[in-house]
mmCIF file of C-alpha atoms in Angstrom:
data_model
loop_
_atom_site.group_PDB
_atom_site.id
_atom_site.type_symbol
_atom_site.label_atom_id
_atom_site.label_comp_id
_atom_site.label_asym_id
_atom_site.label_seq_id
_atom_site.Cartn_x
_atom_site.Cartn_y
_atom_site.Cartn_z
ATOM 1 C CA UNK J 29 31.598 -16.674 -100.721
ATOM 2 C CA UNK J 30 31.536 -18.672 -97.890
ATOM 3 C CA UNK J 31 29.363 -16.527 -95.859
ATOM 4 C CA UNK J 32 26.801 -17.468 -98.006
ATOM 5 C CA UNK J 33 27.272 -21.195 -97.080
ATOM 6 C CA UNK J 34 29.050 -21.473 -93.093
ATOM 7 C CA UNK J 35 28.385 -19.303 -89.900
ATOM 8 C CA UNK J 36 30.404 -19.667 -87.255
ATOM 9 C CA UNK J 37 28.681 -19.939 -83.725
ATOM 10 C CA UNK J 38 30.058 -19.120 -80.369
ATOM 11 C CA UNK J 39 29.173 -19.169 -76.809
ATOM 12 C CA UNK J 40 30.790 -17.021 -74.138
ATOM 13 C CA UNK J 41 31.191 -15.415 -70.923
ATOM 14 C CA UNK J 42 33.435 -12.928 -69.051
ATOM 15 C CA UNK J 43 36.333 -13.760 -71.957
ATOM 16 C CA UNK J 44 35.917 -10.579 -73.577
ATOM 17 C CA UNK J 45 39.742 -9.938 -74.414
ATOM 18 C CA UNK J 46 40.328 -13.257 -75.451
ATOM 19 C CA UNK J 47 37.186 -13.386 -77.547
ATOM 20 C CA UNK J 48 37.996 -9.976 -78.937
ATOM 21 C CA UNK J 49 41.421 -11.738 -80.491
ATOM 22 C CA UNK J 50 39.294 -14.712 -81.784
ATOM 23 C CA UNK J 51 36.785 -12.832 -83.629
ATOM 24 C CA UNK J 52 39.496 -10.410 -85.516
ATOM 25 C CA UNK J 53 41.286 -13.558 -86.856
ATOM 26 C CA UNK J 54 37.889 -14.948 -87.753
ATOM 27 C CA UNK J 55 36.732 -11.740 -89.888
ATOM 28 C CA UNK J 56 40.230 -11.377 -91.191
ATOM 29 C CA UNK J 57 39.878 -14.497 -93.163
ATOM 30 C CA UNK J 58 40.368 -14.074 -96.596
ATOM 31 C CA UNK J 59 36.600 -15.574 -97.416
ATOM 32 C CA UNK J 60 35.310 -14.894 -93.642
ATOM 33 C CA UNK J 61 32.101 -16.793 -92.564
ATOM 34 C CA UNK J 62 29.158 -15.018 -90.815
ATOM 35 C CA UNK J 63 29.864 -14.789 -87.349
ATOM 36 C CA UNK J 64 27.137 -15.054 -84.334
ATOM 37 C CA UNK J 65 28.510 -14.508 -80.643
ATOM 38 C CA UNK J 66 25.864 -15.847 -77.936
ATOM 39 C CA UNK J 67 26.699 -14.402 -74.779
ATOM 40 C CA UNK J 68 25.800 -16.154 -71.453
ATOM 41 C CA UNK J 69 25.183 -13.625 -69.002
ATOM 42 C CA UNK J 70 28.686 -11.768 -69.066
ATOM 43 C CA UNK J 71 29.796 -9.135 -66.387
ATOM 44 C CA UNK J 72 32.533 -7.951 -68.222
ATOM 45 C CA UNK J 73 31.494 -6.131 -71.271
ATOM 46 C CA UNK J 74 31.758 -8.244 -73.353
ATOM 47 C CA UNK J 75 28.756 -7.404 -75.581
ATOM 48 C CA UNK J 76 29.344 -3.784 -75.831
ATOM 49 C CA UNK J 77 33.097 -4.524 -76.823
ATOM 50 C CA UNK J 78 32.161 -6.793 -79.481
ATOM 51 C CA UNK J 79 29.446 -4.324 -81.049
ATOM 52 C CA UNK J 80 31.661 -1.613 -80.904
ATOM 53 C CA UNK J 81 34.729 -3.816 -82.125
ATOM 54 C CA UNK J 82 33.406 -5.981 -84.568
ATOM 55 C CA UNK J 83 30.306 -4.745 -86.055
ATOM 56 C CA UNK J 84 29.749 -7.011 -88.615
ATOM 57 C CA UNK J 85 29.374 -9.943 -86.260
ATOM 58 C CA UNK J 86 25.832 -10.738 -84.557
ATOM 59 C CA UNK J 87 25.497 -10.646 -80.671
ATOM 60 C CA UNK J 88 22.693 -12.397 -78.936
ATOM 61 C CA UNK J 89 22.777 -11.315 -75.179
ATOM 62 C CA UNK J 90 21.377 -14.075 -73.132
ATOM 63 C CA UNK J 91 19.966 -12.683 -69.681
ATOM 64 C CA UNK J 92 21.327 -15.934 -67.719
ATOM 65 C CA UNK J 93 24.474 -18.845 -68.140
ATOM 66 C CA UNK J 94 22.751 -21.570 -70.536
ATOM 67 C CA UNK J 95 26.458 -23.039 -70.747
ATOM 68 C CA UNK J 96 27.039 -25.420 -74.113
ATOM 69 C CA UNK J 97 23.546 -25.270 -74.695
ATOM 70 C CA UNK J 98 23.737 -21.469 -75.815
ATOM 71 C CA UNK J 99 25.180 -22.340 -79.211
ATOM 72 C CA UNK J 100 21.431 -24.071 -79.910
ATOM 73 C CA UNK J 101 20.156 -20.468 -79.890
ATOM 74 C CA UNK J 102 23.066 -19.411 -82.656
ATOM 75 C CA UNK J 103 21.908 -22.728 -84.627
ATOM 76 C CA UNK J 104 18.371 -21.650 -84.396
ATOM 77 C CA UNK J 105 19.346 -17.455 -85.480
ATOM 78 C CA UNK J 106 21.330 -18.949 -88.692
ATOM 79 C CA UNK J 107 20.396 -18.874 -92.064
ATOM 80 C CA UNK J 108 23.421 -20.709 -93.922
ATOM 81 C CA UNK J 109 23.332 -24.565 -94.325
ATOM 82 C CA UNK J 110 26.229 -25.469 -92.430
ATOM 83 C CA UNK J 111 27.896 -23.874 -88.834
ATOM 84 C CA UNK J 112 30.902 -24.255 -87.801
ATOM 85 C CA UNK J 113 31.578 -24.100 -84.210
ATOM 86 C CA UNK J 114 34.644 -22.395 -82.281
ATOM 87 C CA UNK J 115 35.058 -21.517 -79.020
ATOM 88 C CA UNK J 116 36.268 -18.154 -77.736
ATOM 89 C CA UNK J 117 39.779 -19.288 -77.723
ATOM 90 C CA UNK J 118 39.483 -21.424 -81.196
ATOM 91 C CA UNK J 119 39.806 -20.068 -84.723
ATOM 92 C CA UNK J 120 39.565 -21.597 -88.426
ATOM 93 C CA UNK J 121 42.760 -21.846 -90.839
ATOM 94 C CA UNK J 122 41.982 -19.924 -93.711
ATOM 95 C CA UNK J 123 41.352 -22.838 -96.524
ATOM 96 C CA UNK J 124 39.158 -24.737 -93.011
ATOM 97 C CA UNK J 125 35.470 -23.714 -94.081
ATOM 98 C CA UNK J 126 36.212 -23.789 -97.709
ATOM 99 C CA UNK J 127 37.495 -27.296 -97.358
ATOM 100 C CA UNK J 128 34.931 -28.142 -95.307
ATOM 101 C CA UNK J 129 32.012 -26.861 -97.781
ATOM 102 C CA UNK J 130 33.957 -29.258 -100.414
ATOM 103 C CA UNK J 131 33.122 -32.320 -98.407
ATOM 104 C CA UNK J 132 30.178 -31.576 -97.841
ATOM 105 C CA UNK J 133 29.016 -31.069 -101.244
ATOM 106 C CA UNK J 134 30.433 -34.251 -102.172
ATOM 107 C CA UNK J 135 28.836 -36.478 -99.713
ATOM 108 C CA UNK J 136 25.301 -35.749 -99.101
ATOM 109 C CA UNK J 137 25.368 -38.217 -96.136
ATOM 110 C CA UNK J 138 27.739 -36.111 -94.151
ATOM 111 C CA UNK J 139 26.093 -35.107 -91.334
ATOM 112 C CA UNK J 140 29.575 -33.481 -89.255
ATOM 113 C CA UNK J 141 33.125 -32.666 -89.539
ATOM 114 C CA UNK J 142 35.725 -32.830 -86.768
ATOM 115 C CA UNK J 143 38.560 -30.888 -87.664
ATOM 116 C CA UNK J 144 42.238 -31.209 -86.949
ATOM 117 C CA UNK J 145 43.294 -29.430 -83.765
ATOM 118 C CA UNK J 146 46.162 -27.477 -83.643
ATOM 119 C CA UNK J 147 46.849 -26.593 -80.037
ATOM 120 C CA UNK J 148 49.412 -23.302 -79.022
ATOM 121 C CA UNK J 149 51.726 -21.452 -80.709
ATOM 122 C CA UNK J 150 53.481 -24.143 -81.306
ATOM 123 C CA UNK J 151 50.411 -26.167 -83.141
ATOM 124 C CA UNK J 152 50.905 -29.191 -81.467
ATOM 125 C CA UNK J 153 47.945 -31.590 -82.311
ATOM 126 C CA UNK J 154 45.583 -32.128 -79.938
ATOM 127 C CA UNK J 155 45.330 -36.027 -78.497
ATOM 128 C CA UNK J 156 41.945 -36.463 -78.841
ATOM 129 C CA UNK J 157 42.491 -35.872 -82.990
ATOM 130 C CA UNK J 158 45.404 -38.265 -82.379
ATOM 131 C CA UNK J 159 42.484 -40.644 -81.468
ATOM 132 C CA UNK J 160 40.001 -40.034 -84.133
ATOM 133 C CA UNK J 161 42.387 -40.329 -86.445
ATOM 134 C CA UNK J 162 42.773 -43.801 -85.416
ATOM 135 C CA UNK J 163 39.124 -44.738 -85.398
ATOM 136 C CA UNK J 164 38.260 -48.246 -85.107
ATOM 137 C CA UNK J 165 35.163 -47.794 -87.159
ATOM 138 C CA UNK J 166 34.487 -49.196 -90.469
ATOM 139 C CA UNK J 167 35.250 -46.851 -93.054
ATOM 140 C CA UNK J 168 32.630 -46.103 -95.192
ATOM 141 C CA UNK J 169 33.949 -46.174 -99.052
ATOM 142 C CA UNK J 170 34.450 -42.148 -100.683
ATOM 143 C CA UNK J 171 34.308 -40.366 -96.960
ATOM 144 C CA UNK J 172 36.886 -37.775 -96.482
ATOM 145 C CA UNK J 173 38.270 -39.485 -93.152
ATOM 146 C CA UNK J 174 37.608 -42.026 -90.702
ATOM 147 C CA UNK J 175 34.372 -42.229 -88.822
ATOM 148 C CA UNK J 176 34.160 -40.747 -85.696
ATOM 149 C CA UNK J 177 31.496 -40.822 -82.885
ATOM 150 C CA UNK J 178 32.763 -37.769 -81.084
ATOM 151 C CA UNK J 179 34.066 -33.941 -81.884
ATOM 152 C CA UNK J 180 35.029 -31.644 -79.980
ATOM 153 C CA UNK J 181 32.648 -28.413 -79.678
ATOM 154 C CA UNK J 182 35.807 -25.583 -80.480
ATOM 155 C CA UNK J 183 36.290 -27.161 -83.719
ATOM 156 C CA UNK J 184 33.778 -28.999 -85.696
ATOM 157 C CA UNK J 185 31.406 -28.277 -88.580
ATOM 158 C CA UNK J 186 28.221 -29.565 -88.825
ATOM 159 C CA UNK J 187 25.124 -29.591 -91.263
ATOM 160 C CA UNK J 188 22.446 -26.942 -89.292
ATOM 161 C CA UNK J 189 19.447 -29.120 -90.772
ATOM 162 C CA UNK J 190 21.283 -32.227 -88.848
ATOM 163 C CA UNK J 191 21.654 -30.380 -85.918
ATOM 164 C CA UNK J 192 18.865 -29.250 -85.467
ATOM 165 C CA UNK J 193 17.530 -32.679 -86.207
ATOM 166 C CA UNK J 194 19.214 -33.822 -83.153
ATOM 167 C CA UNK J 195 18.114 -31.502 -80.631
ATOM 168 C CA UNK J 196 21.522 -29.728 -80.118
ATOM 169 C CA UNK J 197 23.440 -29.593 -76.810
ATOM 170 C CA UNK J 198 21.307 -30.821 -73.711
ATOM 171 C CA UNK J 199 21.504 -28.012 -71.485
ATOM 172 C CA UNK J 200 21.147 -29.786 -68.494
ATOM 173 C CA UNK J 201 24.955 -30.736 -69.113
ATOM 174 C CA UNK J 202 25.976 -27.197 -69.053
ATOM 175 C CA UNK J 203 29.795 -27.782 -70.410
ATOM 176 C CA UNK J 204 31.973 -30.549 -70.507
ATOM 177 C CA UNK J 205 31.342 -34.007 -72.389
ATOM 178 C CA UNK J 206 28.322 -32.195 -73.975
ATOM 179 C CA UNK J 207 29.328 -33.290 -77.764
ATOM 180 C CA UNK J 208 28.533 -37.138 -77.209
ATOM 181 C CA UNK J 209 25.098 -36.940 -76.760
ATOM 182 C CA UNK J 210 24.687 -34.838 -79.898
ATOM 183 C CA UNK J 211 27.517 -37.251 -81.329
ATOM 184 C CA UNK J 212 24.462 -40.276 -80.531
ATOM 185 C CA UNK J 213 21.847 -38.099 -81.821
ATOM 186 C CA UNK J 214 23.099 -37.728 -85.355
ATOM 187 C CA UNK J 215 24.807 -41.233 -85.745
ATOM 188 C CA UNK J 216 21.735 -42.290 -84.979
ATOM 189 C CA UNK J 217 19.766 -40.184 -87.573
ATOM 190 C CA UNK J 218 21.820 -42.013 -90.595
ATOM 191 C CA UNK J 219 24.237 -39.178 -90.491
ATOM 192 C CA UNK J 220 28.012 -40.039 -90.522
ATOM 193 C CA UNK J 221 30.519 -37.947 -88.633
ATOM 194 C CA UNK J 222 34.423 -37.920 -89.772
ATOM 195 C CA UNK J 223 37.642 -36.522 -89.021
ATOM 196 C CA UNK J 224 39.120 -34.560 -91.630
ATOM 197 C CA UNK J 225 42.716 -34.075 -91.901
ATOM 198 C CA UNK J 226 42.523 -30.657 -94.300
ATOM 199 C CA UNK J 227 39.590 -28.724 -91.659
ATOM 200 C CA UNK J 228 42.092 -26.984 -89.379
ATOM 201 C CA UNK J 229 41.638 -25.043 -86.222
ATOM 202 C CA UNK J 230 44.021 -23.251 -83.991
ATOM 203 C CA UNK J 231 43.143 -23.506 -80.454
ATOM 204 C CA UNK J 232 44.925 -21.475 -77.722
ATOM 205 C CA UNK J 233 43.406 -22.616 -74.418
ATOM 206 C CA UNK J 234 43.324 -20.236 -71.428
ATOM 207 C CA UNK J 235 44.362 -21.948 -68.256
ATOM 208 C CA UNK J 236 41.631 -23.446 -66.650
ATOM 209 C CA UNK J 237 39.789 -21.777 -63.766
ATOM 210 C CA UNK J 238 38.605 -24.557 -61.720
ATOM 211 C CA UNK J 239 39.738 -28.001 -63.315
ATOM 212 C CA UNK J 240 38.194 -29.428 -60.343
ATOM 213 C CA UNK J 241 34.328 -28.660 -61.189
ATOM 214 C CA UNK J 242 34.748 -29.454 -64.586
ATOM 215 C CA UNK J 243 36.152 -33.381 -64.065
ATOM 216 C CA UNK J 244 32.838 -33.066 -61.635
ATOM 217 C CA UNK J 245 30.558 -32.204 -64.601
ATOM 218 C CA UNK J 246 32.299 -34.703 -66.865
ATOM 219 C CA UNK J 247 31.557 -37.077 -64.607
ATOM 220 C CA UNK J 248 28.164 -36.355 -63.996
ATOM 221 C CA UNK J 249 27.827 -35.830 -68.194
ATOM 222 C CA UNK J 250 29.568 -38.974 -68.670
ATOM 223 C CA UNK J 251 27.095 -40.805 -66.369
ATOM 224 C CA UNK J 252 23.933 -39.102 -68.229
ATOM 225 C CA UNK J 253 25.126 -40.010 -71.493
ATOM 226 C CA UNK J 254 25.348 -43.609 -70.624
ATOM 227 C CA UNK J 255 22.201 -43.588 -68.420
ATOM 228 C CA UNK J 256 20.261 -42.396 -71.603
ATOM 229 C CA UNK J 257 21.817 -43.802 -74.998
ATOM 230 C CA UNK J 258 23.362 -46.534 -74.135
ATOM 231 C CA UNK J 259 22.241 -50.365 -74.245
ATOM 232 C CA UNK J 260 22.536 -53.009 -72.212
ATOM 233 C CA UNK J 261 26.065 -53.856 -71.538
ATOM 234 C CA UNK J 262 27.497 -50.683 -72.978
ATOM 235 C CA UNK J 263 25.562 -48.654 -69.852
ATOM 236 C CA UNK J 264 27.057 -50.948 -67.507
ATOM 237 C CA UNK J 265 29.975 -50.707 -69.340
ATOM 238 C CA UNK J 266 30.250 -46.871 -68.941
ATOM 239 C CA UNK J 267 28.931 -46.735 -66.223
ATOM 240 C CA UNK J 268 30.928 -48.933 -64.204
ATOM 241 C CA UNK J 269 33.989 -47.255 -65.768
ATOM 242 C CA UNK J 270 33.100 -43.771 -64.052
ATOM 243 C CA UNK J 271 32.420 -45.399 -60.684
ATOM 244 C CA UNK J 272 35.609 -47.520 -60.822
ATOM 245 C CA UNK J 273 37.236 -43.765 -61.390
ATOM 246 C CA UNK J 274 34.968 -42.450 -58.681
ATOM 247 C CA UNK J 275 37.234 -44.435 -56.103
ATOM 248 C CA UNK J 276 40.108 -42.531 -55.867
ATOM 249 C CA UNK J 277 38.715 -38.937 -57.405
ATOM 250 C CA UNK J 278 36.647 -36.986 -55.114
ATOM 251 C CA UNK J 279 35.282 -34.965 -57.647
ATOM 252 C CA UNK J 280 34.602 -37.340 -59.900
ATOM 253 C CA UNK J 281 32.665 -39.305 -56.646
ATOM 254 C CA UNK J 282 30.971 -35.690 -56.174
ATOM 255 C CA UNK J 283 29.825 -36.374 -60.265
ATOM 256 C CA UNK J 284 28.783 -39.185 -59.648
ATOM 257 C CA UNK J 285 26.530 -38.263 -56.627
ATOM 258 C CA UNK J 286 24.999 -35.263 -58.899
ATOM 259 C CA UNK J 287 24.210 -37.946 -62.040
ATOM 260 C CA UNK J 288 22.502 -39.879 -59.508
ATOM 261 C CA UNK J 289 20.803 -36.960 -58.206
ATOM 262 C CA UNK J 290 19.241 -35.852 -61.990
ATOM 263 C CA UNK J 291 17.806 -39.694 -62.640
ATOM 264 C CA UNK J 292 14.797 -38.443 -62.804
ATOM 265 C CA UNK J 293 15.895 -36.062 -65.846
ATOM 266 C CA UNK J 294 17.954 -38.952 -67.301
ATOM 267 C CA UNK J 295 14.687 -41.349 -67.129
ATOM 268 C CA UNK J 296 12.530 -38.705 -68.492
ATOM 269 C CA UNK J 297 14.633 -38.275 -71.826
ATOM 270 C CA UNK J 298 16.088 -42.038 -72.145
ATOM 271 C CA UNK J 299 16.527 -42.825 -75.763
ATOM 272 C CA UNK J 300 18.525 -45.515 -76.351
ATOM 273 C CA UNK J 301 20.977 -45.478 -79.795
ATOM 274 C CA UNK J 302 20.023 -48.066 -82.081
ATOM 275 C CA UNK J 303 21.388 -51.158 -81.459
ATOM 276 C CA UNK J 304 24.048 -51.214 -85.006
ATOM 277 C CA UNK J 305 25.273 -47.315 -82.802
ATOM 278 C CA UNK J 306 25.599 -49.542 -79.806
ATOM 279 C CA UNK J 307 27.929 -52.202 -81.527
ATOM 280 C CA UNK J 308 29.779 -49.262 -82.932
ATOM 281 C CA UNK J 309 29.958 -47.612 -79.451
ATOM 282 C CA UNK J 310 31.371 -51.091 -77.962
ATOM 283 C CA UNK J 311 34.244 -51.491 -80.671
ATOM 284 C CA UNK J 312 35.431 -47.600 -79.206
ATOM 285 C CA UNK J 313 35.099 -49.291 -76.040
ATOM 286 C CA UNK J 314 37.660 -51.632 -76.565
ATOM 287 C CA UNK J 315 38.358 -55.116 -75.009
ATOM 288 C CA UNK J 316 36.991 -55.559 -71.124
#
């Protein structure tokens, strides 16, 4: 059964309808995974729905927003050797997890899955699976897809040993760009993250509340991420990239002003990625 094997970890807050829809399609999978909800601080019932709702599935009511860094605590409560992370609006295609438990059988080595996207009713794939599917990476000979060094948090499966290996999500970030870092962290480790074609999710986005703030924490993410892991002429790189951005977004200028702001966080927690992750991070660079 694979709720012996995958639990699928969620953060939330004040979605409770929409989570409500995402958790029945969850535990009406044929072979349903265990299901934690971690609940940042919501005002809108959500955890009272969900226990009344949907029983089976374990709550953990956080007091205060910890953002992405709440699915650490879901990591930490499970007790299967791989999690699969969704988001409130994401869900997993019924032969996903099973799939997923195949590869990972198979290849030791695996450290994380990033699944196909399919975005809408209409299942339109999402771009960023357009562009790990055209990784520039060397393959590595037997994987089940090419090698990535990014996911995206509604839709990925990951080895909870690995993760928790890597420290999870920095909470500092609170959401947005908060995969790379743990992306660095396990590439780093020896682990090797793919994208695999047969690990589906659905994902049916909500419109977003304030687009604005989130390019700002992006930004500011973006600049931490480079300001930490990154080497050399990668950093400047990266960094020079956001700043050239900067120019003509205001909020982007307003992330930039708030990285600049946390240096002393950044310096505290510098760990560069080994220099054969750098020379892999360079080749996703492209040509300057």
């Amino acid at each position: 059964m694979i709720g012996e094997r995958v639990t699928s970890i969620i953060a939330t807050r004040d979605r409770r309808d929409t989570l409500l829809t995402t958790l029945q399609r969850l535990t009406s999978m044929r072979d349903p995974p265990r299901v934690i909800v971690v609940d940042n601080g919501s005002q809108d019932g959500t955890v009272q729905a969900v226990r009344r709702a949907v029983p089976q599935v374990q709550v953990l009511a956080l007091e205060h927003n910890e953002g992405a860094a709440a699915r650490n605590r879901g990591v930490a409560l499970a007790t299967t050797d791989l999690v699969a992370f969704s988001d409130d609006d994401s869900w997993w295609a019924d032969d996903a997890l099973p799939a997923a438990v195949a590869h990972f059988d198979r290849h030791p080595e695996l450290g994380l899955i990033a699944a196909r996207i399919l975005v809408g009713p209409e299942g339109r794939l999402d771009p960023a699976c357009q562009e790990m599917a055209r990784s520039p990476l060397a393959p590595s000979p037997g994987l089940p897809g090419p090698r990535v060094l990014g996911f995206l948090a509604c839709a990925a499966v990951v080895r909870r040993d690995a993760m928790l290996q890597a420290g999870g999500f920095p909470q500092p970030y609170v959401i947005g760009g908060e995969e790379q870092p743990v992306a660095l962290e396990l590439a780093s480790s020896g682990w090797h993250l793919v994208y695999v074609d047969d690990v589906v999710a659905h994902h049916q986005p909500a419109p977003q509340r304030d687009v604005v703030r989130r390019r700002r924490l992006i930004a500011r993410n973006d600049l931490w991420t480079a300001w930490r892991k990154r080497r050399g002429l990668g950093m400047a790189r990266a960094t020079t990239a956001v700043l050239r951005h900067a120019m003509s977004d205001r909020a982007v200028a307003g992330g930039a002003i708030d990285a600049i702001r946390g240096g002393g966080w950044v310096l505290r927690h510098r760990s560069p990625v080994p220099r054969h992750v750098e020379r892999e991070l360079r080749r996703l660079d492209g040509p300057r």
